Tab-separated table of C-alpha atoms in Angstrom:
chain	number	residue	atom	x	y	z
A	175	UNK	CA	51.873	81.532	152.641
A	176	UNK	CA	53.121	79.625	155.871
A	177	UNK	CA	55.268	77.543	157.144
A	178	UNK	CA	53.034	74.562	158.210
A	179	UNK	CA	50.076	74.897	156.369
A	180	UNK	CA	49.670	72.127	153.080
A	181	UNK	CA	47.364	74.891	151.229
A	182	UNK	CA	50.632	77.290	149.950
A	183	UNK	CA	53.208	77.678	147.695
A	184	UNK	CA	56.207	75.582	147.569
A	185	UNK	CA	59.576	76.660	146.357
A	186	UNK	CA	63.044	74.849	146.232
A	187	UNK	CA	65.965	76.929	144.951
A	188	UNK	CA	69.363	75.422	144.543
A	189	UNK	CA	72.331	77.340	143.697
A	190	UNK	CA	75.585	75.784	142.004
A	191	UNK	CA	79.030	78.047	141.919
A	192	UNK	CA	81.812	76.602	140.577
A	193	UNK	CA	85.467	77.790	139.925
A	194	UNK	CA	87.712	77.421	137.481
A	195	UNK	CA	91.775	78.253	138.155
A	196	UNK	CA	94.133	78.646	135.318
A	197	UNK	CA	97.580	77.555	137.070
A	198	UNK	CA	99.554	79.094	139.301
A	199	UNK	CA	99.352	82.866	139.639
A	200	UNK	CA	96.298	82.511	136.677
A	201	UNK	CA	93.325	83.795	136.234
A	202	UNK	CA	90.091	82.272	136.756
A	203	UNK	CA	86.433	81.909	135.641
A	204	UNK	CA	83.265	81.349	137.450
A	205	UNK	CA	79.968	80.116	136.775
A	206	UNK	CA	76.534	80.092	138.359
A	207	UNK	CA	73.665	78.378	138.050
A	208	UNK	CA	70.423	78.288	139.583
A	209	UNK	CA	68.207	75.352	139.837
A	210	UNK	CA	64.213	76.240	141.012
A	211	UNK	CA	61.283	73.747	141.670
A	212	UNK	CA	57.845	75.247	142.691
A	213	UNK	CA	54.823	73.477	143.250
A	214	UNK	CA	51.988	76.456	142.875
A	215	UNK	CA	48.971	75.754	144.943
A	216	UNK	CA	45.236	75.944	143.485
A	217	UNK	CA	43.077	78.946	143.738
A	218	UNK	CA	40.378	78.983	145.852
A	219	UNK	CA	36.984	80.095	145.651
A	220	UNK	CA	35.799	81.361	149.258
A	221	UNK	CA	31.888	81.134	148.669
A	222	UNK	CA	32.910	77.273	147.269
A	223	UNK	CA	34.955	76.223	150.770
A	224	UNK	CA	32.990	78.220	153.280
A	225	UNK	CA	36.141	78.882	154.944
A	226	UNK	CA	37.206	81.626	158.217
A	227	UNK	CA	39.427	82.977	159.631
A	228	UNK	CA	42.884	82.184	159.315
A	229	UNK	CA	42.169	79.672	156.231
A	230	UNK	CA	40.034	82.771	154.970
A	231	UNK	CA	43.425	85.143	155.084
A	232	UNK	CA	45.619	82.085	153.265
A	233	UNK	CA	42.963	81.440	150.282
A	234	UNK	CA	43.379	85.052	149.798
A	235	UNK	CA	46.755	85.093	149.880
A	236	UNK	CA	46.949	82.550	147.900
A	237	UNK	CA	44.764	83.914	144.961
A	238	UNK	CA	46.641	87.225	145.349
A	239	UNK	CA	50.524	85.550	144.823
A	240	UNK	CA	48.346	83.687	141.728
A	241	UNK	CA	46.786	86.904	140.398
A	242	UNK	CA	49.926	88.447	140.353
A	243	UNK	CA	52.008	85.517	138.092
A	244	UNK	CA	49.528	85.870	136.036
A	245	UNK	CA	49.629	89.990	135.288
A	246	UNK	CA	53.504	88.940	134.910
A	247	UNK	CA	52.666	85.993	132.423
A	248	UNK	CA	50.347	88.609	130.785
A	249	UNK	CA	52.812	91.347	130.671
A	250	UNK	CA	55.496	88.661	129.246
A	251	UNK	CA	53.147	87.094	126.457
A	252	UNK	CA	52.206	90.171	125.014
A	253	UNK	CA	54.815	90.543	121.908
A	254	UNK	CA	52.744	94.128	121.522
A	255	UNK	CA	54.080	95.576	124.557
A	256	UNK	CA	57.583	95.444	124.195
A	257	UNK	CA	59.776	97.216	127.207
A	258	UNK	CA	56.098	97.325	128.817
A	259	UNK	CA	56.966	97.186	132.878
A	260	UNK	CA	56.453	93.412	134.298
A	261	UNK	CA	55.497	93.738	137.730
A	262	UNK	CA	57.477	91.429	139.843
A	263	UNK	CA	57.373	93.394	143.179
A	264	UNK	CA	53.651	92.789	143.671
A	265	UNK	CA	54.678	89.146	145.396
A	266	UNK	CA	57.186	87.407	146.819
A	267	UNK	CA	56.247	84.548	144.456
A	268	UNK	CA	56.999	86.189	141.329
A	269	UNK	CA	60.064	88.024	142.716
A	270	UNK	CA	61.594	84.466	143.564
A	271	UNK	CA	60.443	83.197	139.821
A	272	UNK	CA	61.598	86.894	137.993
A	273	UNK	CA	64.602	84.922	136.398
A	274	UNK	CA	62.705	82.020	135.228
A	275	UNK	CA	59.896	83.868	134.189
A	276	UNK	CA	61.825	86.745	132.178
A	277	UNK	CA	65.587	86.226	132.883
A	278	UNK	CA	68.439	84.099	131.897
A	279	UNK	CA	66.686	80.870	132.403
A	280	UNK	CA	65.077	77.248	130.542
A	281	UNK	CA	61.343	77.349	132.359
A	282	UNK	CA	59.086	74.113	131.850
A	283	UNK	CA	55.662	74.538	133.492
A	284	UNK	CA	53.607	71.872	134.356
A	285	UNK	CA	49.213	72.171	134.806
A	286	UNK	CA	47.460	69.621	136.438
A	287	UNK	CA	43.957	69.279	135.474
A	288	UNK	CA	41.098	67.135	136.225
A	289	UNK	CA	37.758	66.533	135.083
A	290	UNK	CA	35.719	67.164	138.665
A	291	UNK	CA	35.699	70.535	137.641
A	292	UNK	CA	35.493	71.932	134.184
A	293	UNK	CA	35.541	75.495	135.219
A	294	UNK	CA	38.800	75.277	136.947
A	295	UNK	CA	39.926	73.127	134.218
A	296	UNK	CA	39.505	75.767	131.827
A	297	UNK	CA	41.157	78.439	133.559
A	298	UNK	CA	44.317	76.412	134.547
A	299	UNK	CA	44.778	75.763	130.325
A	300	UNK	CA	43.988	79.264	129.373
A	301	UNK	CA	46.748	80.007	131.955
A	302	UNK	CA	49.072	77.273	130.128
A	303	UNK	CA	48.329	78.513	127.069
A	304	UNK	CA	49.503	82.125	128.130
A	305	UNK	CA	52.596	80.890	129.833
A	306	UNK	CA	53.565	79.427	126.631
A	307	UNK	CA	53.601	82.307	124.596
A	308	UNK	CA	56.813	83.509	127.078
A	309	UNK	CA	59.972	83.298	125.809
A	310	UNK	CA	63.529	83.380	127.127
A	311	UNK	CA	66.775	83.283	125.779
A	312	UNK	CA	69.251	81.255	128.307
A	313	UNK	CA	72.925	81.751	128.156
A	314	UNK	CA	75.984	80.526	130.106
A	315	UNK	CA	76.409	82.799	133.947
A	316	UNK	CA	79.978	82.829	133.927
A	317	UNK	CA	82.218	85.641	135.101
A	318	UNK	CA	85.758	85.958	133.864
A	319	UNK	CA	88.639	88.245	134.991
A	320	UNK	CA	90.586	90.525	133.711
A	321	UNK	CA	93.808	88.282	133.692
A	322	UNK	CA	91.823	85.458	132.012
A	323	UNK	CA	89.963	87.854	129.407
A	324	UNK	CA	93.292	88.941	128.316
A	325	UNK	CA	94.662	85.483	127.831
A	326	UNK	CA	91.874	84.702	126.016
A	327	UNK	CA	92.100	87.436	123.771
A	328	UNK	CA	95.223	86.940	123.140
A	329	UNK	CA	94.871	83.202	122.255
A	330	UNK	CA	92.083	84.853	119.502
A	331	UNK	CA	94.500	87.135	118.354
A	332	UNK	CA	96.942	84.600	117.745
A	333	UNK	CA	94.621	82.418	116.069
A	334	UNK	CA	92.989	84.949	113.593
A	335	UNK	CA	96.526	86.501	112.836
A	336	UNK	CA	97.179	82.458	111.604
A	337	UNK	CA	93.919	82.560	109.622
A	338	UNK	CA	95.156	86.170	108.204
A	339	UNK	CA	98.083	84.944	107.295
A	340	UNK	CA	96.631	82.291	105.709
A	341	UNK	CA	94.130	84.292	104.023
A	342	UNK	CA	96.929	86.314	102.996
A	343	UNK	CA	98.614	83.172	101.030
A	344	UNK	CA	95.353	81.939	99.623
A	345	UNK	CA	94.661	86.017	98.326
A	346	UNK	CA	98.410	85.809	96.549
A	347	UNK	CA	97.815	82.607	95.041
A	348	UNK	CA	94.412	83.592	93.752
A	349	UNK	CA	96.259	86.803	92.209
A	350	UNK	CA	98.993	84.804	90.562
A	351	UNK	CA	96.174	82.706	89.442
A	352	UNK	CA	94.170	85.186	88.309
A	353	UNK	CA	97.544	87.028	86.575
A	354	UNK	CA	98.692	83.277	84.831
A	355	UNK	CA	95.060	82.974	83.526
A	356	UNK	CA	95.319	86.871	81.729
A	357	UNK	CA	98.261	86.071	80.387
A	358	UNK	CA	97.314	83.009	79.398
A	359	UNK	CA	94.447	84.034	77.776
A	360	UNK	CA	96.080	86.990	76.366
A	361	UNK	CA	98.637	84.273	74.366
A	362	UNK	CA	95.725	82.885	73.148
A	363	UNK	CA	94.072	85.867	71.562
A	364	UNK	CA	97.654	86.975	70.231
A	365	UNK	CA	97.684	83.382	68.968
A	366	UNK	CA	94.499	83.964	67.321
A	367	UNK	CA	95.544	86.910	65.882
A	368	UNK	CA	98.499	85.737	64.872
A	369	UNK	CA	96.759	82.702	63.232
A	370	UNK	CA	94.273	84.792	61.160
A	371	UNK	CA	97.224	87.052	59.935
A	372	UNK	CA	98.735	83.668	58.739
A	373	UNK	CA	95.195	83.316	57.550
A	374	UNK	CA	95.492	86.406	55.294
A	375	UNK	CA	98.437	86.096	54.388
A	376	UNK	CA	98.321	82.594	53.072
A	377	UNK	CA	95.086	83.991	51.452
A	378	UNK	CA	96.840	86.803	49.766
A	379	UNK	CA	99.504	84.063	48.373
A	380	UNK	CA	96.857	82.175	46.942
A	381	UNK	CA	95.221	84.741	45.153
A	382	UNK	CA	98.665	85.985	44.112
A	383	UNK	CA	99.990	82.673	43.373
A	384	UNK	CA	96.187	82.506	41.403
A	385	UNK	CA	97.385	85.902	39.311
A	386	UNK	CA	100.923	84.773	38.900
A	387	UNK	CA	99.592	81.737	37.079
A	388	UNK	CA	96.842	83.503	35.210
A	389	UNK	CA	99.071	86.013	34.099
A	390	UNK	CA	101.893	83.152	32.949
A	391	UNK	CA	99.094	81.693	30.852
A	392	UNK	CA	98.163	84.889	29.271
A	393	UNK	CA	102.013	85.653	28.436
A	394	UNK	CA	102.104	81.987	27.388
A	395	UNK	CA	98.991	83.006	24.973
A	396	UNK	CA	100.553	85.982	23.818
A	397	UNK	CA	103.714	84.029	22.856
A	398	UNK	CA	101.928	81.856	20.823
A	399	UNK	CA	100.420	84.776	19.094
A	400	UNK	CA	103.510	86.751	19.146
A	401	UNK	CA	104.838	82.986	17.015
A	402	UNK	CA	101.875	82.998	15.288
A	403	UNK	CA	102.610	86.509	14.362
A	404	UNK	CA	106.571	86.177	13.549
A	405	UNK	CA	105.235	83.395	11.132
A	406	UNK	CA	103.013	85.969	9.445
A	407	UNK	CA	105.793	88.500	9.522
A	408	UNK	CA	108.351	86.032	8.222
A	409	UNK	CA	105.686	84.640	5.419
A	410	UNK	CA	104.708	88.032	4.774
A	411	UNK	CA	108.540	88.963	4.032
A	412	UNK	CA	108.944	85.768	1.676
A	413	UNK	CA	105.286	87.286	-0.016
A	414	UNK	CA	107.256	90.573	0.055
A	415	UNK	CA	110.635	89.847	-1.456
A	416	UNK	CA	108.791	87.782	-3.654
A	417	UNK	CA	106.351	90.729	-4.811
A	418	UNK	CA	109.859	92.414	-5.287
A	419	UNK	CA	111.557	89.997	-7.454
A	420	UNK	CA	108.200	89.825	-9.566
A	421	UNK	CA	108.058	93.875	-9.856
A	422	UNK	CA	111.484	93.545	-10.414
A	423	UNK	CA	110.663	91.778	-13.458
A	424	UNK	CA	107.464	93.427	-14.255
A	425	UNK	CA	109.809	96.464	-14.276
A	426	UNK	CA	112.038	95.455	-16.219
A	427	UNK	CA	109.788	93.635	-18.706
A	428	UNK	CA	106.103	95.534	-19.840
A	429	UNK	CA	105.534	98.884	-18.227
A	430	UNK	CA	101.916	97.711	-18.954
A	431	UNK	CA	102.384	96.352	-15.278
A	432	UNK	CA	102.552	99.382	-13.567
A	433	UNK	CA	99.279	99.535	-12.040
A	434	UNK	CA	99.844	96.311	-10.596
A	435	UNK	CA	102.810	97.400	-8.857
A	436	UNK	CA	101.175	100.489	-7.098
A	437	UNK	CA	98.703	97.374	-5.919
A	438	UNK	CA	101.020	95.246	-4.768
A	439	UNK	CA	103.059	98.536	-2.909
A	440	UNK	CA	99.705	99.408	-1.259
A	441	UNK	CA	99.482	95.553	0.101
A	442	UNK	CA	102.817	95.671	1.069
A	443	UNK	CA	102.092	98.932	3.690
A	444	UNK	CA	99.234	97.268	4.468
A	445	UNK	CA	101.105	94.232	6.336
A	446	UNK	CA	103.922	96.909	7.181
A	447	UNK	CA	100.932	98.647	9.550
A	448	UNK	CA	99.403	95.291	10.370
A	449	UNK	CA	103.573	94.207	11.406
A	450	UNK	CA	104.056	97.295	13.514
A	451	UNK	CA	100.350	97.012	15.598
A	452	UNK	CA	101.314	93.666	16.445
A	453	UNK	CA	104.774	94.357	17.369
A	454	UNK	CA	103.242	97.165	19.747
A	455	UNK	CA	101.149	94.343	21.312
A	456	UNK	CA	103.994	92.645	21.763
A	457	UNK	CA	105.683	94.803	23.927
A	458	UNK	CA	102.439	95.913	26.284
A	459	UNK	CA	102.057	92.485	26.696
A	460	UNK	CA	105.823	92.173	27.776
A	461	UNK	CA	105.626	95.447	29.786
A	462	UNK	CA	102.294	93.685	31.852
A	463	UNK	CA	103.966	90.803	32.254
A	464	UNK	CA	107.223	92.667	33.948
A	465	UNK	CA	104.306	94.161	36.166
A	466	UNK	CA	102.836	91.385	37.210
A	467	UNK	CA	106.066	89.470	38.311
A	468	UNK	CA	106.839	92.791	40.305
A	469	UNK	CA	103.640	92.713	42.095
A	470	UNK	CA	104.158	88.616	42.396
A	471	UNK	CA	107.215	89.589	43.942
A	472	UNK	CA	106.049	92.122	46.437
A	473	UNK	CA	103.057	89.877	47.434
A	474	UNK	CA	106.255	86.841	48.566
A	475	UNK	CA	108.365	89.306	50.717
A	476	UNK	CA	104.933	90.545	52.156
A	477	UNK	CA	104.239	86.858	53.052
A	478	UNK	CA	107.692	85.917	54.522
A	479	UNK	CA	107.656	89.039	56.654
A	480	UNK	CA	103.850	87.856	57.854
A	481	UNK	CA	105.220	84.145	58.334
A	482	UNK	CA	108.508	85.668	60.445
A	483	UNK	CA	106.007	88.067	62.832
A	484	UNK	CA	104.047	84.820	63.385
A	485	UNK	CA	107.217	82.490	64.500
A	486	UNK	CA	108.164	85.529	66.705
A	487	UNK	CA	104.960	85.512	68.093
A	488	UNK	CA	104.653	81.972	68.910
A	489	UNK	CA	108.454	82.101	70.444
A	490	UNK	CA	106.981	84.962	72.913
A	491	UNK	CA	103.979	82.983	73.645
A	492	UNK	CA	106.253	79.645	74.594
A	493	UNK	CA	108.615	81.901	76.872
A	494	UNK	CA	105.339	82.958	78.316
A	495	UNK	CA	103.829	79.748	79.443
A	496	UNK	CA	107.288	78.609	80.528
A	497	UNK	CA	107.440	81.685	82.980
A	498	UNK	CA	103.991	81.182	83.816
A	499	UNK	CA	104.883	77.135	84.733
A	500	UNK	CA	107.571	78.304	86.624
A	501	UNK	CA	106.189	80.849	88.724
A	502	UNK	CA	102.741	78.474	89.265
């Protein structure tokens, strides 16, 4: 409030440029910074200190530069009011603290209280407790031309073309990673496939190689019988020639004997039919069998042209995993 009086404000500001040169002919970059130490002087109540005159004008003054940090403190707290005007013009106090009150600076405050008065003592932490709710976000004051900007950015644009480039190779390995791993599990589902078409195949054998046999034991049965039955025919014929030779002499002795002959005729087409129905067996059975070994056959060149698409297979999937390996 003067400039000899203890009862005012105090304020120390320091201010630090510095350069920086970037060879000959270079650019350059500067940065500020601004150091401030203020020692704020109590508030005064008049009616307390009975003061005049001139002491009367700096208490006032005093209380006014006060009242005013605090409507900026106020202003600054309140997170309801944002953009809300901060009046810094009402003192020169709180137009020489505008940047560490509300600008690019780190503010500490410091309140001194003592127990002689708790009024006072209140006040001054309410005030704390308000200037504490102010924030500020501090950055670096530097200032950087042109020249340097555009070396800079061109240093950036080197580096992030390296990390695109690099990017770049990482994407293409990923791809032929991604393209190995298709194919690769592509090879394995053909292999699959491949392996339950061997599967069915080797199935169908079985149950052909199954029929084959069941069919050789049922020719085997019906060549015994077919025996059995060339036996019958063969005793049948010694029966028969011998009927003959006996109606050959019943014929040619006693013609009492005659009805005995038209017996023995009747027996004689009675194995004739019985002969014949078996021979007719004989050759469905053969005629079955002829089918069977057909469809036996089939069933084997149906196999070996399964087994042949399943060594082709495996040859592509081998070529495969070599071209993989050698593009990996």
């Amino acid at each position: 409030c003067n400039e000899v009086s203890s009862r005012s404000h105090a304020v120390l500001q320091v201010t630090v440029k510095a350069v920086q040169r970037y060879g000959e002919g270079g650019g350059s970059k500067r940065r500020l910074a601004k150091l401030s130490l203020i020692d704020l002087a109590g508030s005064e109540r008049a009616y307390k200190t009975d003061n005049r005159g001139q002491r009367l004008v700096e208490g006032r003054n005093i209380n006014r530069s006060l009242l005013s940090l605090a409507n900026c403190i106020n202003a600054l707290a309140d997170r309801t009011r944002k953009g809300a005007h901060v009046p810094y013009r009402d003192s020169k106090l709180t137009r020489l603290l505008a940047d560490s009150l509300g600008g690019n600076c780190k503010t500490t405050m410091i309140a001194c209280v003592a127990a002689a008065s708790m009024a006072e003592t209140v006040s001054t932490l309410k005030f704390a407790s308000r200037a504490r709710h102010v924030h500020n976000s501090a950055r670096i004051n530097e200032q950087i031309d042109q020249r340097t900007k555009l070396q800079s950015l061109e240093v950036e644009l080197t580096r992030l073309r390296a990390v695109l480039v690099e990017r770049e190779q990482s994407v293409g390995d990923s791809r032929r990673f991604v393209q190995a791993e298709a194919e690769r599990q592509q090879a394995f589902a053909e292999r699959e496939r491949a392996e339950a078409q061997v599967e069915r195949a080797e199935a169908e054998r079985r149950r052909a190689e199954a029929e084959r046999l069941s069919a050789l034991r049922q020719l085997e049965a019906r060549s015994r019988e077919v025996l059995q039955e060339k036996a019958a025919n063969a005793l049948l014929a010694e029966q028969i020639a011998r009927m003959e030779d006996e109606h050959e002499a019943l014929v040619e002795g006693e013609g009492e004997a005659a009805g005995q002959v038209d017996e023995m005729a009747e027996t004689v087409a009675e194995l004739q039919r019985i002969v014949a129905e078996r021979d007719a067996a004989l050759v469905r059975l053969r005629e079955e069998a002829t089918a069977r070994q057909r469809r036996l056959s089939e069933l084997e060149d149906a196999l070996d042209r399964k087994t042949a698409q399943l060594i082709h297979t495996q040859r592509l999937q081998v070529e495969r995993r070599e071209a993989a390996a050698e593009a990996a």
